[in-house]
Coordinates of C-alpha atoms in Angstrom, one line a residue:
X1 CA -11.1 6.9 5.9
X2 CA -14.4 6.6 4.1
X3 CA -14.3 7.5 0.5
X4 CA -17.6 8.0 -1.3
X5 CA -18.3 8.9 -4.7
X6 CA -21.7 11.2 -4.5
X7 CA -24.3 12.9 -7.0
X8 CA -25.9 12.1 -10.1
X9 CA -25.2 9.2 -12.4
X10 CA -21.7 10.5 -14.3
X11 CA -21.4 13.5 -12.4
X12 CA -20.5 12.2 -9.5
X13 CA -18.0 14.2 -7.2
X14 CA -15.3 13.1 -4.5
X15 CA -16.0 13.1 -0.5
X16 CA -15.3 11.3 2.8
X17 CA -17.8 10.4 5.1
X18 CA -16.0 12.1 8.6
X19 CA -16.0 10.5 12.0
X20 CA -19.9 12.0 13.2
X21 CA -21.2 10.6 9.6
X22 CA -21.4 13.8 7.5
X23 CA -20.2 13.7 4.2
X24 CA -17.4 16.1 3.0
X25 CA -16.4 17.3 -0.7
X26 CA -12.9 16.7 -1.8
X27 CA -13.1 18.3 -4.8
X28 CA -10.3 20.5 -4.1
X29 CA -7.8 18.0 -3.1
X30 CA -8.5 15.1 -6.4
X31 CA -10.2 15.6 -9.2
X32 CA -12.4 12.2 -8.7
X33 CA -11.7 8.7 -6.8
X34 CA -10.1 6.3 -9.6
X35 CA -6.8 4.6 -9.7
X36 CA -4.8 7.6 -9.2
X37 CA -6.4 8.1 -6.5
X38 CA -6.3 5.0 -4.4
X39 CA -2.3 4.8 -4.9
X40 CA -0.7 5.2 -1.6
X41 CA 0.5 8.7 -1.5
X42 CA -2.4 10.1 -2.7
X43 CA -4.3 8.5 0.0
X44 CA -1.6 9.9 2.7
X45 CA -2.2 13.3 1.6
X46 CA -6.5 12.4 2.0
X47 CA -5.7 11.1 5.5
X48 CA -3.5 14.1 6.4
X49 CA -6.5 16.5 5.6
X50 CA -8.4 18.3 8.9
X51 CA -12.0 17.3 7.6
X52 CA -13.5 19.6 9.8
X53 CA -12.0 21.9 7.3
X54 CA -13.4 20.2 4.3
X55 CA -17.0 21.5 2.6
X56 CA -20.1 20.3 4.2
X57 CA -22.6 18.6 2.1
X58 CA -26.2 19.0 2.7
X59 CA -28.4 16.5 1.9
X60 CA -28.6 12.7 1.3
X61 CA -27.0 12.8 -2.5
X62 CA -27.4 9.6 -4.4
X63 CA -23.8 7.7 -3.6
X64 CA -22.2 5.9 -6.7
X65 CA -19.4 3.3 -7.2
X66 CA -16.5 4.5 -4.9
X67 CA -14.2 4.1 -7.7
X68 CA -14.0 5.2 -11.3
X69 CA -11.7 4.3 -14.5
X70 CA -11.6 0.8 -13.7
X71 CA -9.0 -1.1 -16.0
X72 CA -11.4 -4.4 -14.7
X73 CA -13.8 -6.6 -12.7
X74 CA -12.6 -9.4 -10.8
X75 CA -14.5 -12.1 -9.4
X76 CA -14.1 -15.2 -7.3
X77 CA -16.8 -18.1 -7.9
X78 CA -17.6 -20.6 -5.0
X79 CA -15.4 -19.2 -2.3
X80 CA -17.4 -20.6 0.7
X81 CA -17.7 -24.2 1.5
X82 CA -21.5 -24.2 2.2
X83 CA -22.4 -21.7 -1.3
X84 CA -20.5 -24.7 -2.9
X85 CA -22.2 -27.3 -1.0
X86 CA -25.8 -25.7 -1.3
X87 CA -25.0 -25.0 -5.1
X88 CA -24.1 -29.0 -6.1
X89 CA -20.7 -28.0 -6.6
X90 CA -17.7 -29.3 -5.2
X91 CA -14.9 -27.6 -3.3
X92 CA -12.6 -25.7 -5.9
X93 CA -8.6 -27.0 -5.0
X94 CA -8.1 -23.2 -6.1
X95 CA -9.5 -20.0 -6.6
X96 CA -12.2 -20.1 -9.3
X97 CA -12.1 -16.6 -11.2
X98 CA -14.2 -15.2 -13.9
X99 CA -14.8 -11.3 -15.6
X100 CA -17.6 -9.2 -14.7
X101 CA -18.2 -6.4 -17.3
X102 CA -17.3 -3.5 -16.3
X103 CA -20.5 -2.2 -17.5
X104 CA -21.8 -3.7 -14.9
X105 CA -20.4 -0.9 -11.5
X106 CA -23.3 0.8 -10.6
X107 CA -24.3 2.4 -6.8
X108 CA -24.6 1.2 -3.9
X109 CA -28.2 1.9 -3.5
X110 CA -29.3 2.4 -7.5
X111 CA -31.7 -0.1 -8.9
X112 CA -31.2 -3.6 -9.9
X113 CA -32.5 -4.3 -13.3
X114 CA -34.1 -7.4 -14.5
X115 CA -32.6 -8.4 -17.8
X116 CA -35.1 -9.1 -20.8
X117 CA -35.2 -13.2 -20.9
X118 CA -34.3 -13.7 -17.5
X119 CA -35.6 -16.6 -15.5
X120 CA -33.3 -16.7 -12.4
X121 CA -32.3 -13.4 -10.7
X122 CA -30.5 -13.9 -7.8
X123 CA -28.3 -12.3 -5.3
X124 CA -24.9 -12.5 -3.6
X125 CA -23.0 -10.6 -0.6
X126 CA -19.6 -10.5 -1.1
X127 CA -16.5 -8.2 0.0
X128 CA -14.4 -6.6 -2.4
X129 CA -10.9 -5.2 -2.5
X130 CA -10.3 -2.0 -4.7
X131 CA -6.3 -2.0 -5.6
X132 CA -4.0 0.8 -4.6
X133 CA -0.6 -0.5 -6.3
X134 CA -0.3 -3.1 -9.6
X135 CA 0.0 -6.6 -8.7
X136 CA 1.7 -8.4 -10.9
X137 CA 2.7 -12.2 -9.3
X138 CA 2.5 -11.1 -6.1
X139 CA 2.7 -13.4 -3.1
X140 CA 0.1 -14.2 -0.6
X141 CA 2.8 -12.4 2.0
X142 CA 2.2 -9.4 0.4
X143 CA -0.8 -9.4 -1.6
X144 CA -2.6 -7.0 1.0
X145 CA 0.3 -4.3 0.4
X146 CA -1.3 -3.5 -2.9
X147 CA -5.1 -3.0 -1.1
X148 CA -6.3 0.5 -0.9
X149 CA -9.1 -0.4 1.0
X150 CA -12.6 -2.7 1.0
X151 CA -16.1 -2.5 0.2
X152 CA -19.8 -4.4 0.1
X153 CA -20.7 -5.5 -3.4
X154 CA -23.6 -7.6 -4.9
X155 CA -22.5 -9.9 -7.0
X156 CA -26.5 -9.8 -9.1
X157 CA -26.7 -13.1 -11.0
X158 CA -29.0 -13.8 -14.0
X159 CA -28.6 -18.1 -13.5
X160 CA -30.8 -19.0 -16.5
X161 CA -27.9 -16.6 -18.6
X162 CA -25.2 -18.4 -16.5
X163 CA -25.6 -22.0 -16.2
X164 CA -28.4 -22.4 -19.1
X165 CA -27.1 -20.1 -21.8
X166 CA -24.0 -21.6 -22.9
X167 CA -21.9 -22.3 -19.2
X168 CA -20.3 -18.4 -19.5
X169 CA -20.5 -16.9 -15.8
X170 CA -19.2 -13.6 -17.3
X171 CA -23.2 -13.8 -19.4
X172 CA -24.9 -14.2 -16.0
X173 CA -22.7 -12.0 -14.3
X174 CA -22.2 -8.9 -16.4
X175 CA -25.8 -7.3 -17.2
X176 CA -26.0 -3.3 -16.5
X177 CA -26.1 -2.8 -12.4
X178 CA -25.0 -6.2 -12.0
X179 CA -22.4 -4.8 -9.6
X180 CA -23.5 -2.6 -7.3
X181 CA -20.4 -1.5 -5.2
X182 CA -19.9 1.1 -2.0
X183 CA -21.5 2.9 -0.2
X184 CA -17.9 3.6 0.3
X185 CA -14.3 2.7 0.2
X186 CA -12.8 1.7 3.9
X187 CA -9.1 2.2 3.6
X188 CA -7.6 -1.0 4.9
X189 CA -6.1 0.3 7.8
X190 CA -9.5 1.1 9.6
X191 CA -9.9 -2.5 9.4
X192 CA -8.3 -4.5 11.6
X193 CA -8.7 -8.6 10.3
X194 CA -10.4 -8.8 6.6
X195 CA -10.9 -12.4 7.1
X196 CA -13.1 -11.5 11.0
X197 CA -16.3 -9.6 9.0
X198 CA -19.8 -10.5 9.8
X199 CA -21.7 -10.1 6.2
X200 CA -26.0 -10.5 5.8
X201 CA -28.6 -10.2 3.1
X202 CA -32.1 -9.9 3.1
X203 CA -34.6 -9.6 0.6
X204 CA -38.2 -8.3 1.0
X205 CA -37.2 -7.8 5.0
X206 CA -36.0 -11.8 5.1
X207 CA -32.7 -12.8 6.2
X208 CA -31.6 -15.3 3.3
X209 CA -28.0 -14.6 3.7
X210 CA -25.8 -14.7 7.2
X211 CA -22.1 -15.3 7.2
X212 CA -18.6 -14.1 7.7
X213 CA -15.5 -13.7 5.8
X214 CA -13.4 -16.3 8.6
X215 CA -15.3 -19.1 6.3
X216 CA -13.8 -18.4 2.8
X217 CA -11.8 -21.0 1.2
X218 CA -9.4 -18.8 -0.1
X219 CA -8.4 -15.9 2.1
X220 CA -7.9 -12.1 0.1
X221 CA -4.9 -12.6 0.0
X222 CA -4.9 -15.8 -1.2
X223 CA -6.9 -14.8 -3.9
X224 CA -5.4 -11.6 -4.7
X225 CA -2.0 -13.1 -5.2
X226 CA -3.6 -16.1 -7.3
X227 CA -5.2 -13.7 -9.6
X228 CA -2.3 -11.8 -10.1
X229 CA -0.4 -14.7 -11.4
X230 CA -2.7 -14.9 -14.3
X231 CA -3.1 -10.8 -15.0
X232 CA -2.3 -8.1 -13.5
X233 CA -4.2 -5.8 -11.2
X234 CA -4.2 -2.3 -11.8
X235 CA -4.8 0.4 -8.9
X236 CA -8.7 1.2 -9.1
X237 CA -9.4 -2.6 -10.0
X238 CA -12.3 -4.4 -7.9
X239 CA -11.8 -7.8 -7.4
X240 CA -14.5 -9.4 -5.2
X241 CA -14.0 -12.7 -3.6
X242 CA -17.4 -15.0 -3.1
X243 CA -20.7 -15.4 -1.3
X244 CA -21.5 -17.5 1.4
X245 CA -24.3 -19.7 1.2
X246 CA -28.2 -18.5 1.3
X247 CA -28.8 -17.4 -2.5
X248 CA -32.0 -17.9 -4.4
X249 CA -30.4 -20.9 -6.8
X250 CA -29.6 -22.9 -3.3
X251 CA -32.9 -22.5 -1.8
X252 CA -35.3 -25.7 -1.5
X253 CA -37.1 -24.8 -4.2
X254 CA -35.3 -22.3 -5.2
X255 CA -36.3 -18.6 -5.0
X256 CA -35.5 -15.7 -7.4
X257 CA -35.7 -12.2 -8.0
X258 CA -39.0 -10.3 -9.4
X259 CA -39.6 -7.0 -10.4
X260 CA -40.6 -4.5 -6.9
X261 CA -38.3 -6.7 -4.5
X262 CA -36.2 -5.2 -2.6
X263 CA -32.6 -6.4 -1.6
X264 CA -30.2 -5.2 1.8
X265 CA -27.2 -6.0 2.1
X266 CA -24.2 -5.2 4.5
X267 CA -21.0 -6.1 5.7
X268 CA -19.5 -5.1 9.6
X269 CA -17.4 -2.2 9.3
X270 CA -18.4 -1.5 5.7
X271 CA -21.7 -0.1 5.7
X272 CA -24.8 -1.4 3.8
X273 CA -26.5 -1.5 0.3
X274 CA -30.2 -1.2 -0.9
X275 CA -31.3 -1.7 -4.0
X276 CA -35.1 -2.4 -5.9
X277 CA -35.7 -4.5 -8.7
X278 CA -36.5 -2.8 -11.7
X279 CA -37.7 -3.7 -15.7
X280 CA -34.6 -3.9 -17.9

């Protein structure tokens, strides 16, 4: 299934985008897509629905975060040799983690803003796991038991707030639509290896960013199960698990984010973002 989250900012409503791309409400079957939602049962009685049979929704509605009510905002730091390499960093001997606000979910396609003070806005690809089931010391084995499904997320960076302001990630990480999620939740069984996705970025039409997920350090699971030996995961949590290398801050010179560019962003079997860079 594709889960969505659609309508106005805080008013958004449940739906599944069905097999011909038409979006469907779920309202009547739950209330709104948050943890609840993503455990495993609840999703076996989505997938059991006809959704020829569901509500047709006209339109192209704004799309927000596929998930709401999130207990917190995972995130893995240098999790591709070459983003490491390009970055002057070297290869982490394990998984790097850090906090994104959660103030910082926003859409899929809503606008970027540029934080007042900020010298370095960049961007970052990366795939993202929403959980369906608490992990609490999990193992690798069975860290992708507690997955209720994957999604595209940009990982927006303020580097001056990062590296310049202190050495807090979570600063440059954490500003309002810093984490643009969706377009939609893909329940893990529609995809068939996590660590086989092609992933791209472009900004203003370029291609800055072309990878795939077979080059992470630290496999989902890997990291999944290594996060959860330090807190625990609750269903609905995002935890999103490093760019591969073509950001602004590893460009010769480097190259950042002004106000009117436009970022695109997509990963194979998990749809695409676009998002404009607006004034804080």
């Amino acid at each position: 299934m594709k889960l969505v989250r659609y309508g106005a900012l805080g008013q958004e409503k449940p739906g599944l985008i069905d097999k011909s791309g038409q979006l469907r409400d779920l309202s009547a079957h739950v209330k709104d897509l948050n943890g609840e939602a993503y455990a495993p049962a609840s999703l076996a009685k989505l997938a059991a629905l006809d959704p020829s049979k569901l509500p047709a929704v006209d339109g192209k509605p704004r799309f927000g975060a596929p998930v709401t009510g999130i207990s917190k905002f995972v995130a893995i730091g240098l999790n591709y040799v070459d983003h490491a390499k390009e970055t002057g960093n070297p290869i982490p001997p394990e998984p790097i983690f850090f906090l994104k606000a959660n103030t910082s979910l926003s859409g899929p396609n809503d606008a970027i803003e540029k934080p007042r003070e900020s010298k370095k806005l960049d961007w970052e690809v990366e795939i993202a796991a929403i959980i369906g089931t608490r992990a609490k010391y999990v193992s690798e084995a069975d860290a992708l038991n507690h997955v209720a499904g994957y999604c595209v997320c940009n990982d927006v960076s303020e580097r001056y707030f990062q590296q310049e302001r202190g050495g807090q990630w979570t600063k440059g990480k954490s500003h309002d639509t810093f984490g643009p999620v969706g377009p939609w939740l893909v329940t893990k069984d529609e995809i068939a290896d996590v660590q086989k996705l092609s992933m791209w970025l472009d900004v203003n039409g370029k291609r800055c960013q072309t990878g795939s997920t077979s080059t992470m350090i630290f496999t989902m699971a890997k990291c999944i199960a290594y996060v959860s030996t330090f807190l625990t995961l609750l269903p609905g949590d995002i935890i999103t698990t490093g760019t591969p290398p073509g950001v602004g801050a590893g460009m010769k010179p480097p190259q950042f984010l002004s106000v009117g560019d436009v970022v695109t962003l997509g990963i194979e079997g998990l749809g695409e973002q676009r998002q404009q860079v607006i004034e804080a």
